Amino acid sequence: MNASRSPVRQSSVRAHNLALVLQTVANSADRPSRAAISAATGLTRATVSALVDDLIAGSLLTELDPAPRTGAGRPAAGLALTPDGPGGLGLEINVDYLGACVADLTGEVRHRFVTRADQRLLPPAAALAALRELAAQASAAAAADGIELAGAALAVPGLVAPGGLVRVAPNLGWQDVDVPALLGLDLPLTVDNEANLAALGELGAGDGTPTFLYVSGEIGIGAGIVLDGELYRGGRGWSGEIGHVTVYPDGRPCRCGADGCLEQYAGQEAVAADPELAASALGIALSAVVNLLDLGVIVLGGGYAPEFDRLRDGIDAELRRRVLTAGLAPVALRPATLGADAAMRGAAGVVIGAVRDDPASWLARPQAV
Amino acid sequence: MNASRSPVRQSSVRAHNLALVLQTVANSADRPSRAAISAATGLTRATVSALVDDLIAGSLLTELDPAPRTGAGRPAAGLALTPDGPGGLGLEINVDYLGACVADLTGEVRHRFVTRADQRLLPPAAALAALRELAAQASAAAAADGIELAGAALAVPGLVAPGGLVRVAPNLGWQDVDVPALLGLDLPLTVDNEANLAALGELGAGDGTPTFLYVSGEIGIGAGIVLDGELYRGGRGWSGEIGHVTVYPDGRPCRCGADGCLEQYAGQEAVAADPELAASALGIALSAVVNLLDLGVIVLGGGYAPEFDRLRDGIDAELRRRVLTAGLAPVALRPATLGADAAMRGAAGVVIGAVRDDPASWLARPQAV
DNA sequence: GCCAAATAATTCAACCAATAAACAAATCCG
DNA sequence: CGGATTTGTTTATTGGTTGAATTATTTGGC
């Protein structure tokens, strides 16, 4: 029992059950009927009917032709998420890349706008103005499709504090940038670390594994920790800084001030220069992660994905040697399935995920006339 | 919204609100009145009254003299957890130590039984038989106090699989021991890692910090990760194996088969032999933890607690140098407040914590005539 | 071609739990 | 002593789920 510190009233029951029904549809491979939902959730058919009516009226679900079925009986009405309901705006700002995309409730990316340009040459305000331009294009495209944007999320390669303040983004040269104010969108905006959002993108696109470590190897190295389908953000929101885990205590000096950080052995140039060293260093750092967090699946993304075959064996050797539980349960290594868009797609996914997790709030939103 | 995969009905509402009221009383420094609970939770006074009646009838709460108050108005009735309600049996088996204790609902340790003997000389069945003896003494003492035991929890220095199977306990020499079967208690039994339960013990005894890393330095080194008042058990239940985090990749061979594990530099003998080396190695490994999990508080327990003053500066130096966010938010080091009993007390705490988290299930338990 | 069986979805009375508002109880203060 | 004040309880109402009965729509047997 999760005794969170808020009272529960009947309306919370309805809110919970609305979410339960919506998620059941979302996680279902086929198009479930009301009866199937009833069986899957344990709610009665009467209740499911009432909830589904609300979700259809709020254009979160639609009735479709039923999934083919054999045998007698009245045919079911198939239910599915609407592509015409709310959508999410995913944004990304990176060293040489600016992007915006729109995903609909089903998770499909409907529009995608990307600009390649070196953001390090621009002051934050200018970079964010350019991003606002992309966001406006994406919003217009969404509106043309009849998609109402429920919010936006932005991926940045840096440390983000509550309220969307970017404390440090070393590779952009940013420090203490108030992103929501400078971006000035008229949508609720979430700002999060690039690796975190990429991990969530991978969660949505992957094979359903709910618990894994996503490692993103760009110029810096970041990681997103996904536990049971949810992102672990750490005590203060700055988890996953695997790039600065010490691999060789007296090794190469790092620009962070310490010596022997993983980033110096498995960053983009290091991988190109010496893949074997990179793999071994990565393996040592990943062993520490697994010993501490006991994650059974590690997904290599960003710049690591194309190098996967070159890195795999070296990493694996260290894992087998250094992970205490390696004999009891193996650790699986996988390349990421999404490419450069992972973080942007994850960002859009966060927005629609929020609607799917709490449809009641969305249905009760103050409606624009 | 936590859309867990189960339906919610009205009775769940009541269950949740019962827990909410009970926890409000438990977390309150004074003895709150019904009206104070109403104000704290947002439930109406009428609802709180009804819930409190149930909790009093089930002897989880008692009415006491009110906390002194000034001003007009009918005096309040103070509410507090009953010391005569359900209790928890905490058990511990360790290398040279066997223990059992009884904690009442308030968290107070009412009885404590300890045997010092080297368990490595005994086969698991014999050790567990001795523990059963202690458990029986503790149960008898609890019954004499009118405490009904809600369950038992056992701390073991090893890796525990679901169902209470101890896969490996290297320092006991155990492998694949079916503890619940061999122990044969007539209570629901939870088996968990010693460091995990010690971390929870520290959570209950400490200053209220809800998120921290507990490091237990015995012959082996274990850690418990506490996030927001809950234990993080990892993907498969084997988190916190900090003792086998690599500190020096080509360093001293460890009995686990790898080289340069923390345990070889900061285990009990190593601390005694070279405290500076131990502190530095510990600092390197803890930096990795903080970079990965962003924990702001680290509690040093077990054998580290008495050595705290000797270790502190060395650890701190590495943390300041190697933690990426050290400049943004400091990492606090603290000695544990509980001594050798931490795990046993944590175990008892787990049992009463379960009752406090879900009083409805306890109230609806099948009553022994 | 029609009727029985089967499955899907809806309707309706009953029930459970929280709410709001009125009421009763017990104290303080002028 | 009486009004103000705060606590706790009582009562009618509301919201939401349940369970049973009902309606709807198909397949398959005769």
GROMACS .gro file of C-alpha atoms (C1' of nucleotides) in nm, chain B residues 8-10 33-35 45-46 49 72-77, chain D residues 3-12 15-19:
model
   30
  377VAL     CA    1  -0.980   0.064  -0.690
  378ARG     CA    2  -1.309   0.024  -0.512
  379GLN     CA    3  -1.460   0.206  -0.220
  402SER     CA    4  -0.644   1.536   1.808
  403ARG     CA    5  -0.895   1.422   1.551
  404ALA     CA    6  -0.929   1.782   1.444
  414ARG     CA    7  -1.346   1.575   1.091
  415ALA     CA    8  -1.638   1.340   1.049
  418SER     CA    9  -1.361   1.037   1.357
  441ALA     CA   10  -1.101   2.846   2.450
  442GLY     CA   11  -1.285   2.545   2.323
  443ARG     CA   12  -1.357   2.189   2.412
  444PRO     CA   13  -1.034   2.011   2.497
  445ALA     CA   14  -0.909   1.763   2.240
  446ALA     CA   15  -0.851   1.396   2.297
  771DG     C1'   16  -2.120   3.428   2.464
  772DA     C1'   17  -1.727   3.274   2.201
  773DT     C1'   18  -1.461   2.894   2.059
  774DT     C1'   19  -1.303   2.461   1.955
  775DT     C1'   20  -1.385   1.947   1.947
  776DG     C1'   21  -1.633   1.573   1.819
  777DT     C1'   22  -2.080   1.344   1.646
  778DT     C1'   23  -2.507   1.299   1.387
  779DT     C1'   24  -2.771   1.315   0.957
  780DA     C1'   25  -2.887   1.384   0.487
  783DG     C1'   26  -2.041   1.012  -0.613
  784DG     C1'   27  -1.890   0.578  -0.771
  785DT     C1'   28  -1.875   0.077  -0.789
  786DT     C1'   29  -2.124  -0.356  -0.775
  787DG     C1'   30  -2.440  -0.723  -0.913
   0.00000   0.00000   0.00000
